Coordinates of C-alpha atoms in Angstrom, one line a residue:
M1 CA 27.0 9.6 5.0
D2 CA 26.5 6.4 3.1
V3 CA 23.1 4.7 3.5
T4 CA 23.4 2.3 0.7
A5 CA 22.1 -0.6 2.7
P6 CA 19.6 -1.0 5.6
G7 CA 22.4 -2.3 7.9
A8 CA 24.5 0.7 7.1
S9 CA 21.8 3.3 7.7
G10 CA 20.1 1.4 10.5
M11 CA 17.0 3.4 10.0
D12 CA 13.5 2.4 10.9
V13 CA 10.3 4.4 10.7
I14 CA 7.4 4.2 13.1
A15 CA 4.1 6.3 13.4
T16 CA 2.2 7.2 16.5
A17 CA -1.5 6.6 16.9
G18 CA -3.9 7.6 19.6
H19 CA -6.4 10.1 21.0
V20 CA -5.8 13.8 21.2
D21 CA -4.4 14.9 24.7
H22 CA -3.0 11.4 25.4
G23 CA 0.5 12.8 25.1
K24 CA 1.8 11.5 21.7
S25 CA 3.9 14.6 20.9
A26 CA 5.2 14.8 24.5
L27 CA 6.2 11.2 24.3
V28 CA 8.1 11.8 21.0
R29 CA 9.9 14.8 22.6
A30 CA 10.9 12.7 25.6
L31 CA 12.1 9.8 23.3
T32 CA 14.0 11.9 20.7
G33 CA 14.7 15.3 22.3
M34 CA 13.1 16.9 19.2
E35 CA 9.9 19.0 18.8
P36 CA 7.6 17.2 16.4
D37 CA 5.0 19.9 16.1
R38 CA 6.2 22.1 13.2
W39 CA 3.6 24.9 13.3
A40 CA 3.6 27.7 15.8
E41 CA -0.2 27.3 16.2
E42 CA 0.4 23.7 17.2
R43 CA 2.9 24.6 19.9
R44 CA 0.7 27.5 21.0
R45 CA -2.5 25.4 21.3
G46 CA -0.7 22.2 22.4
L47 CA -2.6 20.4 19.6
T48 CA -1.1 18.5 16.8
I49 CA -2.9 19.5 13.6
D50 CA -0.6 18.1 10.9
L51 CA 2.1 15.5 10.6
G52 CA 5.2 16.0 12.8
F53 CA 8.6 14.4 12.4
A54 CA 11.4 13.6 14.8
W55 CA 14.3 11.1 15.0
T56 CA 16.8 9.7 17.4
R57 CA 19.6 7.1 17.6
L58 CA 18.7 4.3 20.0
S59 CA 21.3 2.7 22.3
S60 CA 22.1 0.0 19.8
G61 CA 23.0 2.6 17.2
R62 CA 19.8 2.0 15.3
R63 CA 18.4 5.2 13.9
L64 CA 14.7 5.7 14.4
A65 CA 12.4 8.2 12.6
V66 CA 9.0 8.9 14.2
V67 CA 6.0 10.3 12.3
D68 CA 3.8 12.0 14.8
V69 CA 0.1 12.1 13.7
P70 CA -2.7 14.3 14.9
G71 CA -5.1 12.7 17.4
H72 CA -8.1 15.0 16.9
E73 CA -11.0 13.5 15.0
R74 CA -11.1 16.5 12.7
F75 CA -7.6 15.6 11.4
V76 CA -8.0 11.9 10.8
G77 CA -7.2 12.5 7.1
N78 CA -3.8 13.9 8.1
M79 CA -3.3 10.9 10.5
L80 CA -3.9 8.5 7.6
A81 CA -1.4 10.3 5.4
G82 CA 1.2 9.7 8.1
V83 CA 0.6 6.0 8.7
G84 CA 0.0 4.9 5.2
S85 CA 3.6 4.1 4.3
V86 CA 4.9 3.2 7.7
P87 CA 5.6 -0.5 8.7
A88 CA 5.0 -0.2 12.5
A89 CA 2.9 1.8 14.9
L90 CA 3.3 3.2 18.4
V91 CA -0.1 3.2 20.0
V92 CA -0.4 5.8 22.7
V93 CA -3.1 5.7 25.4
A94 CA -3.2 7.8 28.6
A95 CA -3.3 6.1 32.0
D96 CA -5.7 8.7 33.4
D97 CA -8.2 8.5 30.5
G98 CA -7.9 5.0 28.9
W99 CA -9.5 3.7 25.8
S100 CA -11.5 6.4 24.0
A101 CA -13.5 6.8 20.8
Q102 CA -10.6 8.4 19.0
T103 CA -8.3 5.6 20.2
A104 CA -10.8 3.1 18.7
E105 CA -10.8 5.0 15.4
H106 CA -7.1 5.1 15.1
V107 CA -6.8 1.5 16.0
S108 CA -9.5 0.6 13.5
V109 CA -7.4 2.5 10.9
L110 CA -4.3 0.5 11.8
D111 CA -6.3 -2.7 11.7
A112 CA -7.8 -1.9 8.3
L113 CA -4.4 -1.1 6.9
G114 CA -3.3 -4.5 8.1
V115 CA -0.5 -3.2 10.4
R116 CA 1.1 -6.2 12.1
H117 CA 3.9 -4.6 14.1
A118 CA 3.1 -2.3 17.0
L119 CA 4.0 -1.3 20.5
L120 CA 1.7 0.1 23.2
A121 CA 2.8 3.1 25.3
V122 CA 0.5 4.0 28.3
T123 CA 1.4 7.6 29.0
K124 CA 0.8 9.8 32.0
S125 CA 1.7 7.0 34.4
D126 CA 2.6 9.6 36.9
L127 CA -1.1 10.6 37.1
A128 CA -2.8 7.2 37.4
D129 CA -2.1 3.5 37.7
A130 CA -1.1 2.3 34.2
A131 CA -1.7 -1.4 34.8
P132 CA -5.5 -1.5 34.2
V133 CA -5.1 0.5 31.0
L134 CA -2.2 -1.7 29.8
A135 CA -4.3 -4.9 30.3
D136 CA -7.5 -3.4 28.8
V137 CA -5.8 -2.0 25.7
R138 CA -3.6 -5.0 25.0
E139 CA -6.7 -7.2 25.2
R140 CA -8.5 -4.9 22.6
L141 CA -5.4 -4.9 20.3
A142 CA -5.2 -8.7 20.4
A143 CA -8.4 -8.8 18.3
T144 CA -6.8 -6.7 15.5
S145 CA -4.2 -7.3 12.9
M146 CA -1.5 -6.3 15.4
G147 CA -2.2 -9.3 17.7
E148 CA -0.3 -9.6 21.0
V149 CA 1.3 -6.2 21.4
P150 CA 3.9 -5.5 24.1
G151 CA 3.1 -2.6 26.4
V152 CA 5.2 -0.1 28.4
A153 CA 4.0 2.4 31.1
V154 CA 5.8 5.7 30.7
S155 CA 5.7 9.3 31.9
S156 CA 7.0 12.1 29.6
V157 CA 7.1 14.4 32.6
T158 CA 9.2 12.4 35.0
G159 CA 11.0 10.3 32.4
A160 CA 9.9 7.1 34.0
G161 CA 9.6 4.2 31.6
V162 CA 11.3 6.1 28.7
P163 CA 14.4 3.8 28.7
E164 CA 12.1 0.7 28.9
L165 CA 10.1 2.2 25.9
A166 CA 13.3 2.6 23.9
A167 CA 14.3 -1.0 24.7
A168 CA 10.9 -2.2 23.6
L169 CA 11.2 -0.3 20.4
E170 CA 14.6 -2.0 19.8
R171 CA 12.9 -5.4 20.1
L172 CA 10.0 -4.4 17.9
L173 CA 12.2 -2.9 15.1
A174 CA 14.5 -5.9 15.1
G175 CA 11.5 -8.1 14.2
L176 CA 10.4 -6.0 11.2
P177 CA 10.7 -7.7 7.8
A178 CA 13.6 -6.4 5.7
P179 CA 12.5 -3.9 3.0
D180 CA 13.3 -4.6 -0.6
A181 CA 16.1 -2.1 -1.5
A182 CA 16.0 -3.2 -5.2
A183 CA 12.3 -2.6 -5.6
P184 CA 11.0 0.2 -7.7
V185 CA 10.5 3.5 -5.9
R186 CA 7.0 4.8 -5.0
L187 CA 7.6 7.7 -2.6
W188 CA 4.2 9.1 -1.4
I189 CA 4.7 12.8 -0.8
D190 CA 3.6 14.1 2.5
R191 CA 5.2 17.6 2.4
A192 CA 6.3 19.9 -0.4
F193 CA 8.1 23.2 0.1
T194 CA 10.8 25.5 -1.3
I195 CA 14.3 26.1 0.2
T196 CA 16.1 29.3 -1.0
G197 CA 19.0 28.3 -3.2
A198 CA 17.8 24.7 -3.5
G199 CA 14.4 24.9 -5.0
T200 CA 11.6 22.4 -4.6
V201 CA 11.9 19.8 -1.8
V202 CA 9.4 17.0 -1.0
T203 CA 9.4 14.6 1.9
G204 CA 8.0 11.1 2.5
T205 CA 8.6 7.7 3.9
L206 CA 10.6 5.5 1.5
A207 CA 9.0 2.1 2.0
A208 CA 10.9 0.2 -0.7
G209 CA 13.7 0.9 -3.1
T210 CA 16.5 3.4 -3.2
V211 CA 16.7 7.1 -4.2
A212 CA 19.9 8.7 -5.2
A213 CA 21.1 12.1 -6.5
G214 CA 20.9 12.0 -10.3
D215 CA 17.9 9.7 -10.5
R216 CA 15.2 10.4 -13.0
L217 CA 11.7 9.8 -11.5
V218 CA 8.2 10.2 -12.8
L219 CA 5.8 12.6 -11.1
G220 CA 2.3 12.5 -12.7
D221 CA 2.8 12.9 -16.5
R222 CA 6.3 14.4 -16.3
E223 CA 9.8 13.3 -15.5
V224 CA 11.8 15.0 -12.8
G225 CA 15.4 14.9 -11.8
V226 CA 16.7 14.3 -8.2
R227 CA 19.2 17.1 -7.4
G228 CA 19.9 15.8 -3.9
V229 CA 18.7 13.6 -1.0
Q230 CA 18.6 14.2 2.7
S231 CA 17.7 11.6 5.4
L232 CA 17.0 12.7 8.9
G233 CA 18.4 16.2 8.3
E234 CA 21.7 15.1 6.7
P235 CA 22.7 15.0 3.0
V236 CA 23.3 11.5 1.7
E237 CA 24.4 10.1 -1.6
R238 CA 21.5 7.7 -1.6
A239 CA 18.7 6.7 0.8
T240 CA 17.6 3.1 1.0
A241 CA 14.3 1.9 2.5
T242 CA 12.9 2.1 5.0
A243 CA 13.8 5.8 5.5
R244 CA 12.4 9.2 6.0
V245 CA 13.7 11.2 3.1
A246 CA 13.7 14.7 1.7
V247 CA 14.3 14.9 -2.0
N248 CA 15.4 18.0 -3.8
L249 CA 13.8 18.0 -7.3
R250 CA 14.5 19.8 -10.5
G251 CA 11.9 20.3 -13.2
V252 CA 8.9 21.0 -11.0
A253 CA 7.5 23.9 -9.1
V254 CA 6.2 23.5 -5.6
E255 CA 2.9 25.0 -6.7
D256 CA 2.4 21.9 -8.9
L257 CA 2.8 19.5 -6.0
S258 CA 0.5 18.4 -3.2
R259 CA 0.3 15.8 -0.5
G260 CA -0.7 12.4 -2.1
D261 CA 1.4 12.9 -5.2
A262 CA 4.0 10.1 -5.7
L263 CA 7.5 10.0 -7.1
L264 CA 7.9 6.8 -9.2
T265 CA 10.5 4.7 -10.9
P266 CA 9.7 5.2 -14.6
G267 CA 7.6 2.5 -16.1
A268 CA 7.3 0.5 -12.9
F269 CA 3.7 1.6 -11.9
R270 CA 0.4 1.8 -13.7
L271 CA -1.7 4.9 -13.2
T272 CA -5.3 3.7 -12.8
D273 CA -8.7 5.2 -11.8
V274 CA -10.6 1.9 -11.8
V275 CA -9.6 -0.9 -9.5
D276 CA -11.2 -4.1 -8.2
V277 CA -10.6 -4.8 -4.5
T278 CA -11.7 -7.3 -1.9
L279 CA -12.7 -6.3 1.6
D280 CA -11.5 -8.3 4.5
A281 CA -15.0 -9.8 4.9
P282 CA -18.4 -9.3 3.2
P283 CA -19.8 -6.2 4.8
E284 CA -22.6 -6.5 7.3
D285 CA -23.9 -3.0 6.8
P286 CA -24.5 -1.2 3.5
L287 CA -21.3 0.2 1.9
P288 CA -21.0 3.9 1.2
A289 CA -21.7 4.8 -2.4
E290 CA -18.9 7.3 -2.4
P291 CA -16.2 6.4 0.1
V292 CA -12.9 8.3 0.6
V293 CA -10.0 6.1 -0.4
H294 CA -6.6 6.4 1.4
V295 CA -3.3 4.9 0.2
G296 CA 0.1 6.1 1.1
S297 CA -0.3 9.8 1.7
A298 CA -3.0 10.1 -0.9
T299 CA -6.7 10.8 -0.3
V300 CA -9.2 10.5 -3.2
G301 CA -12.9 10.2 -3.6
A302 CA -14.4 7.2 -5.3
R303 CA -17.6 5.7 -6.5
L304 CA -18.2 2.2 -5.2
R305 CA -19.9 -0.7 -7.1
P306 CA -20.5 -3.9 -5.2
L307 CA -19.6 -7.0 -7.2
D308 CA -20.2 -10.1 -5.1
G309 CA -19.3 -11.1 -1.6
A310 CA -16.4 -9.1 -0.4
A311 CA -15.4 -7.8 -3.9
V312 CA -16.1 -4.2 -5.0
R313 CA -15.1 -2.0 -7.8
L314 CA -13.8 1.5 -7.2
R315 CA -13.8 4.4 -9.7
L316 CA -11.4 6.9 -8.3
T317 CA -11.8 10.7 -8.9
R318 CA -8.2 10.8 -10.0
P319 CA -5.7 8.1 -11.2
L320 CA -3.3 6.7 -8.6
P321 CA -0.1 4.5 -9.1
L322 CA -1.5 1.3 -7.7
R323 CA -0.3 -2.3 -7.9
V324 CA -1.9 -5.7 -7.2
G325 CA -1.4 -6.4 -3.5
D326 CA -1.6 -2.8 -2.3
R327 CA -3.6 -2.1 0.8
L328 CA -6.3 0.6 0.6
L329 CA -8.4 2.1 3.3
L330 CA -12.0 3.0 2.6
R331 CA -13.5 5.6 4.9
D332 CA -17.1 6.5 5.3
P333 CA -16.8 10.0 6.9
G334 CA -20.5 10.2 7.8
A335 CA -20.5 6.9 9.7
R336 CA -16.9 7.2 11.0
R337 CA -16.3 3.7 9.6
V338 CA -13.1 2.4 8.0
L339 CA -12.7 -0.7 5.9
G340 CA -9.5 -2.3 4.7
A341 CA -9.3 -3.6 1.2
D342 CA -6.6 -5.4 -0.9
V343 CA -6.1 -4.3 -4.5
R344 CA -6.8 -7.4 -6.8
D345 CA -6.8 -5.8 -10.3
V346 CA -5.6 -2.4 -11.5
D347 CA -6.8 -3.0 -15.1
P348 CA -10.1 -4.8 -14.6
P349 CA -12.4 -5.9 -17.4
E350 CA -15.5 -3.9 -18.3
L351 CA -18.8 -5.2 -16.9
R352 CA -21.2 -5.0 -19.8
R353 CA -23.5 -8.0 -19.5
R354 CA -26.2 -8.8 -17.0
G355 CA -24.7 -10.7 -14.2
A356 CA -21.1 -9.6 -15.1
A357 CA -20.6 -8.0 -11.7
R358 CA -21.5 -11.1 -9.8
Q359 CA -19.4 -13.3 -12.1
R360 CA -16.5 -10.9 -11.6
G361 CA -16.8 -11.0 -7.8
A362 CA -16.8 -14.8 -8.0
E363 CA -13.6 -14.7 -10.1
L364 CA -11.9 -12.5 -7.6
A365 CA -12.9 -14.8 -4.7
A366 CA -11.5 -17.8 -6.5
Q367 CA -8.3 -16.1 -7.7
P368 CA -5.3 -16.9 -5.6
V369 CA -2.5 -14.5 -4.7
G370 CA 1.2 -14.5 -5.5
D371 CA 2.6 -16.7 -8.4
A372 CA -0.7 -18.6 -8.7
G373 CA -2.6 -15.4 -8.9
A374 CA -0.3 -14.1 -11.6
A375 CA -0.9 -17.3 -13.6
A376 CA -4.7 -17.0 -13.2
D377 CA -4.6 -13.3 -14.2
L378 CA -2.4 -14.0 -17.3
A379 CA -4.7 -16.9 -18.3
R380 CA -7.6 -14.5 -18.3
R381 CA -5.8 -11.8 -20.2
R382 CA -4.1 -14.4 -22.5
I383 CA -1.6 -11.8 -24.0
V384 CA -0.2 -8.7 -22.3
R385 CA 2.9 -6.6 -22.6
A386 CA 5.4 -7.9 -20.1
A387 CA 6.2 -4.4 -18.9
D388 CA 2.5 -3.7 -18.2
F389 CA 2.1 -7.0 -16.4
A390 CA 5.0 -6.2 -14.1
A391 CA 3.7 -2.7 -13.6
M392 CA 0.4 -4.1 -12.4
G393 CA 2.4 -5.9 -9.6
W394 CA 2.4 -9.4 -11.0
P395 CA 5.5 -11.6 -11.4
A396 CA 5.9 -13.5 -14.7
P397 CA 4.3 -16.9 -14.0
A398 CA 6.2 -20.2 -14.6
G399 CA 5.5 -21.5 -18.1
A400 CA 4.6 -18.1 -19.6
T401 CA 6.0 -17.4 -23.1
E402 CA 7.8 -14.1 -23.8
L403 CA 7.6 -13.1 -27.5
G404 CA 9.4 -9.8 -27.9
P405 CA 7.7 -7.3 -25.6
W406 CA 4.7 -9.6 -25.1
L407 CA 3.9 -12.2 -22.4
L408 CA 1.6 -15.1 -23.4
A409 CA -0.2 -17.5 -21.1
P410 CA 1.4 -20.9 -20.8
G411 CA 0.6 -23.0 -23.9
L412 CA -1.0 -20.2 -25.8
A413 CA 1.8 -19.7 -28.3
D414 CA 1.5 -23.3 -29.4
E415 CA -2.3 -23.1 -29.6
L416 CA -2.2 -19.9 -31.7
G417 CA 0.6 -21.3 -33.9
A418 CA -1.5 -24.4 -34.7
R419 CA -4.3 -22.1 -35.9
V420 CA -2.2 -20.2 -38.4
P421 CA -2.3 -22.9 -41.2
D422 CA -6.1 -22.9 -41.1
V423 CA -6.1 -19.1 -41.5
V424 CA -3.7 -19.3 -44.4
A425 CA -5.7 -22.1 -46.1
R426 CA -9.0 -20.3 -45.7
Y427 CA -7.6 -17.1 -47.1
R428 CA -6.1 -18.9 -50.2
R429 CA -9.4 -20.7 -50.9
L430 CA -11.0 -17.3 -51.2
R431 CA -8.1 -15.7 -53.0
P432 CA -6.3 -18.6 -54.8
L433 CA -3.9 -16.4 -56.8
E434 CA -2.5 -14.6 -53.7
P435 CA 0.3 -16.4 -51.9
G436 CA -1.2 -16.0 -48.4
P437 CA -2.8 -13.5 -46.1
P438 CA -1.1 -10.3 -45.0
A439 CA 0.2 -10.4 -41.4
E440 CA -2.5 -8.0 -40.4
V441 CA -5.2 -10.4 -41.6
V442 CA -3.6 -13.1 -39.4
R443 CA -3.5 -10.8 -36.5
R444 CA -7.2 -10.1 -36.7
A445 CA -8.1 -13.7 -37.2
L446 CA -6.2 -14.7 -34.1
D447 CA -7.3 -11.7 -32.1
L448 CA -3.7 -10.6 -31.4
P449 CA -3.0 -7.2 -29.8
G450 CA -0.1 -6.6 -32.2
A451 CA 1.0 -7.7 -35.7
D452 CA 4.6 -8.0 -34.4
L453 CA 3.4 -11.3 -32.7
V454 CA 2.6 -12.9 -36.1
P455 CA 6.2 -13.9 -37.1
A456 CA 6.8 -15.8 -33.9
L457 CA 3.6 -17.9 -34.5
V458 CA 4.5 -18.9 -38.1
R459 CA 5.8 -22.5 -38.2
E460 CA 7.2 -24.4 -41.2
P461 CA 6.3 -25.0 -43.9
L462 CA 4.7 -21.6 -43.6
M463 CA 6.9 -18.6 -43.8
L464 CA 6.7 -14.8 -43.6
R465 CA 7.6 -13.2 -46.9
E466 CA 7.1 -9.6 -48.0
G467 CA 4.6 -9.0 -45.2
R468 CA 2.5 -12.1 -46.0
V469 CA 2.2 -15.6 -44.4
V470 CA 2.8 -18.0 -47.3
D471 CA 3.0 -21.7 -47.8
G472 CA 6.2 -22.5 -49.7
A473 CA 4.6 -25.7 -50.9
A474 CA 1.4 -24.2 -52.0
D475 CA 0.2 -25.0 -55.5
L476 CA -1.4 -22.8 -58.1
P477 CA -4.9 -23.4 -59.2
P478 CA -4.9 -26.4 -61.7
Q479 CA -5.7 -24.4 -64.8
V480 CA -3.1 -21.8 -64.0
Q481 CA -0.5 -24.5 -63.3
R482 CA -1.1 -26.1 -66.7
A483 CA -0.6 -22.8 -68.5
V484 CA 2.6 -22.1 -66.5
D485 CA 3.9 -25.6 -67.2
A486 CA 3.4 -25.2 -70.9
I487 CA 5.4 -21.9 -70.9
R488 CA 8.2 -23.5 -68.8
A489 CA 8.3 -26.5 -71.2
R490 CA 8.9 -24.1 -74.1
L491 CA 11.5 -22.2 -72.2
V492 CA 13.5 -25.4 -71.6
L493 CA 13.9 -25.6 -75.4
D494 CA 14.5 -21.9 -75.8
P495 CA 15.3 -20.1 -72.5
F496 CA 14.9 -16.6 -74.0
A497 CA 11.7 -17.2 -75.9
A498 CA 9.4 -15.1 -73.6
P499 CA 5.8 -15.5 -74.6
E500 CA 4.1 -12.5 -76.2
A501 CA 1.2 -10.7 -74.4
P502 CA -1.5 -12.3 -76.7
E503 CA -0.1 -15.7 -75.9
L504 CA -0.3 -15.1 -72.2
V505 CA -3.9 -13.9 -72.4
A506 CA -4.9 -16.9 -74.6
A507 CA -3.4 -19.2 -72.0
G508 CA -5.5 -17.5 -69.2
L509 CA -2.5 -15.9 -67.6
G510 CA -3.4 -12.4 -66.5
V511 CA -1.6 -10.1 -64.2
R512 CA -2.7 -11.8 -61.0
E513 CA -2.0 -15.3 -62.3
L514 CA 1.5 -14.3 -63.5
A515 CA 2.2 -12.6 -60.2
A516 CA 1.2 -15.8 -58.4
A517 CA 3.5 -17.8 -60.6
V518 CA 6.4 -15.4 -59.9
R519 CA 5.7 -15.4 -56.1
G520 CA 5.7 -19.2 -56.2
G521 CA 9.1 -19.2 -57.9
Q522 CA 7.9 -20.8 -61.1
L523 CA 8.5 -17.8 -63.4
V524 CA 10.8 -14.8 -63.2
K525 CA 9.6 -11.3 -64.2
I526 CA 12.4 -9.7 -66.2
G527 CA 10.5 -6.6 -67.2
E528 CA 7.0 -5.4 -68.0
G529 CA 5.3 -8.3 -69.8
V530 CA 8.5 -10.3 -70.0
Y531 CA 8.6 -13.6 -68.1
L532 CA 11.3 -16.3 -68.2
A533 CA 12.1 -19.4 -66.3
P534 CA 14.1 -19.4 -63.0
G535 CA 17.8 -19.8 -63.5
V536 CA 17.8 -17.7 -66.7
D537 CA 20.6 -15.5 -65.2
G538 CA 23.0 -18.4 -65.2
V539 CA 22.1 -19.4 -68.8
A540 CA 22.4 -15.7 -69.9
R541 CA 25.9 -15.4 -68.2
T542 CA 27.2 -18.6 -69.8
R543 CA 26.3 -17.4 -73.3
L544 CA 27.8 -13.9 -72.6
G545 CA 31.0 -15.6 -71.6
T546 CA 31.5 -16.7 -75.2
L547 CA 31.7 -13.1 -76.3
A548 CA 34.7 -10.8 -76.4
Q549 CA 34.6 -8.4 -73.5
P550 CA 33.2 -5.8 -73.5
F551 CA 30.2 -6.4 -75.7
T552 CA 27.3 -4.5 -77.1
L553 CA 23.6 -5.1 -76.6
S554 CA 23.3 -6.2 -80.1
Q555 CA 26.0 -8.9 -79.6
A556 CA 24.3 -10.0 -76.4
R557 CA 20.9 -10.3 -78.2
Q558 CA 22.5 -12.4 -80.9
A559 CA 24.2 -14.7 -78.3
W560 CA 20.8 -15.2 -76.6
G561 CA 19.0 -15.6 -79.9
T562 CA 16.1 -13.4 -78.9
S563 CA 14.4 -10.1 -79.8
R564 CA 15.1 -6.6 -78.5
R565 CA 11.8 -6.9 -76.6
V566 CA 13.5 -9.5 -74.4
A567 CA 17.1 -8.4 -74.6
V568 CA 16.8 -4.9 -73.4
P569 CA 14.9 -5.6 -70.1
L570 CA 17.1 -8.8 -69.6
M571 CA 20.3 -6.8 -70.0
E572 CA 19.1 -4.2 -67.4
W573 CA 17.9 -7.0 -65.1
L574 CA 21.4 -8.5 -65.3
D575 CA 23.0 -5.1 -64.6
A576 CA 20.8 -4.7 -61.5
R577 CA 21.7 -8.1 -60.2
G578 CA 25.4 -7.5 -60.6
V579 CA 25.9 -10.1 -63.3
T580 CA 27.0 -7.5 -65.9
E581 CA 28.4 -4.0 -65.6
R582 CA 27.4 -1.1 -67.9
L583 CA 30.3 1.0 -69.2
P584 CA 30.3 4.7 -70.1
D585 CA 30.0 3.9 -73.8
N586 CA 26.9 1.8 -73.1
S587 CA 28.8 -1.5 -73.7
R588 CA 28.8 -4.2 -71.0
R589 CA 31.1 -6.7 -69.5
L590 CA 30.7 -9.6 -67.1
R591 CA 31.6 -8.9 -63.5

């Protein structure tokens, strides 16, 4: 079966919510004809303990998967694992019982998660008048993120209202925003088990992206392969969000997996254990110092540090693959209180100075979302690897500069490039005989994260040469320049009259001064202690051209009118440059 596009698969996923004994599982059975309770103990006790799964095809042909969550207060953690990745909820309240404490807790969870799409089903309408409960619950839901929620009275025993519920579901699902099939995969695992002959299988709700056989995904610190994919009990070539999927993995044992792990597109997410988040509103009551954090199917402990206003910092007990814009739920188990929070930064700055927490909270309060938020975050970071910025959940803001793997805030490349000449000038004032600072010195001076950024910031007349940033027009110190000029004047009259070592020393030209003259292109080092003028290779070739080919070293020395001290290294230098060719009998010829 091909499920390459949402239209082709027609699949939607919805989760139940509501108090224990209000008939969620019975309603799922009446709607789908499937038994959602997977455990024998659940069926024996008539109590949903863990997540259940069922699916059906509605009259329009749309396929619907239902995640049935436990309603008992002891299993609220399991309930949260089921609704975390699901885009819509089916709120279930019994006509003979009405709104209860557990209904309120489940609704507060949906509200904290920011669920905006929901349908109300008032069950057991064969036992009591559903109208008062419909009116009461709809009024309560209107004050939450779900807003005005349509409601249907239904009886799982008589079947009354089930067709109307299915039709209402059709209308609800038709209004859901289309998932991004091209987005990176983050499949939160809610089950892991072994099938004989197939190996390790995990299941979850695919909220975005596409999973196909042959994919390579990341699980923790390892890469795993996808052997096969099933969706609603059928093998498929690929499954596209939104979908309930079962993924057969190779490269991992079921003992190494647990609920809350996530299968990820490689490089697309950043594992982090420190996040800055903002609550929906500044808290009226003291916040728990160690809340339980829920996201997707994951449940982790955390330490909470208030920043300022509605902003807090969370230190998680284990890293999670989080992005800016993710919705977290913070639960205070002791007070049975839940708080919704938006992830604002997955790589936040350290808070070292007095008042840093308050300042950070103010920054988060002022920071916009979307493209403007990306621009503000990049402006604060100044330079970041483009892949890391995307993995944080930010788009590349308009005007940002990409230099290799790096992303720079708008205008920063020009600002840094304008500072390079001062760095070079300052370095040469301290070391006048060196051509310019090494790239690493420039990197440190500009506080760059990598030396590979330096070449892109060097502008003419500066250039990068032999690992240094040099000024092609830079002069030698005056006394050195006068000595070099004197040598060059003599070489104009006699191109091969390389000065002797004592002459060089007397002129104040030591090793460093001569090296600076060579780097500046004013002298050419032919061999150890032998310096001639640029262009000497052309003069040497012209004179060798007057000789019969091949010729000896002695003949070359006579043509040049110089000593063996100069002729021997000059001949080898010309060999190395391809001007001459050395023959087996040690004679040479011009190439």
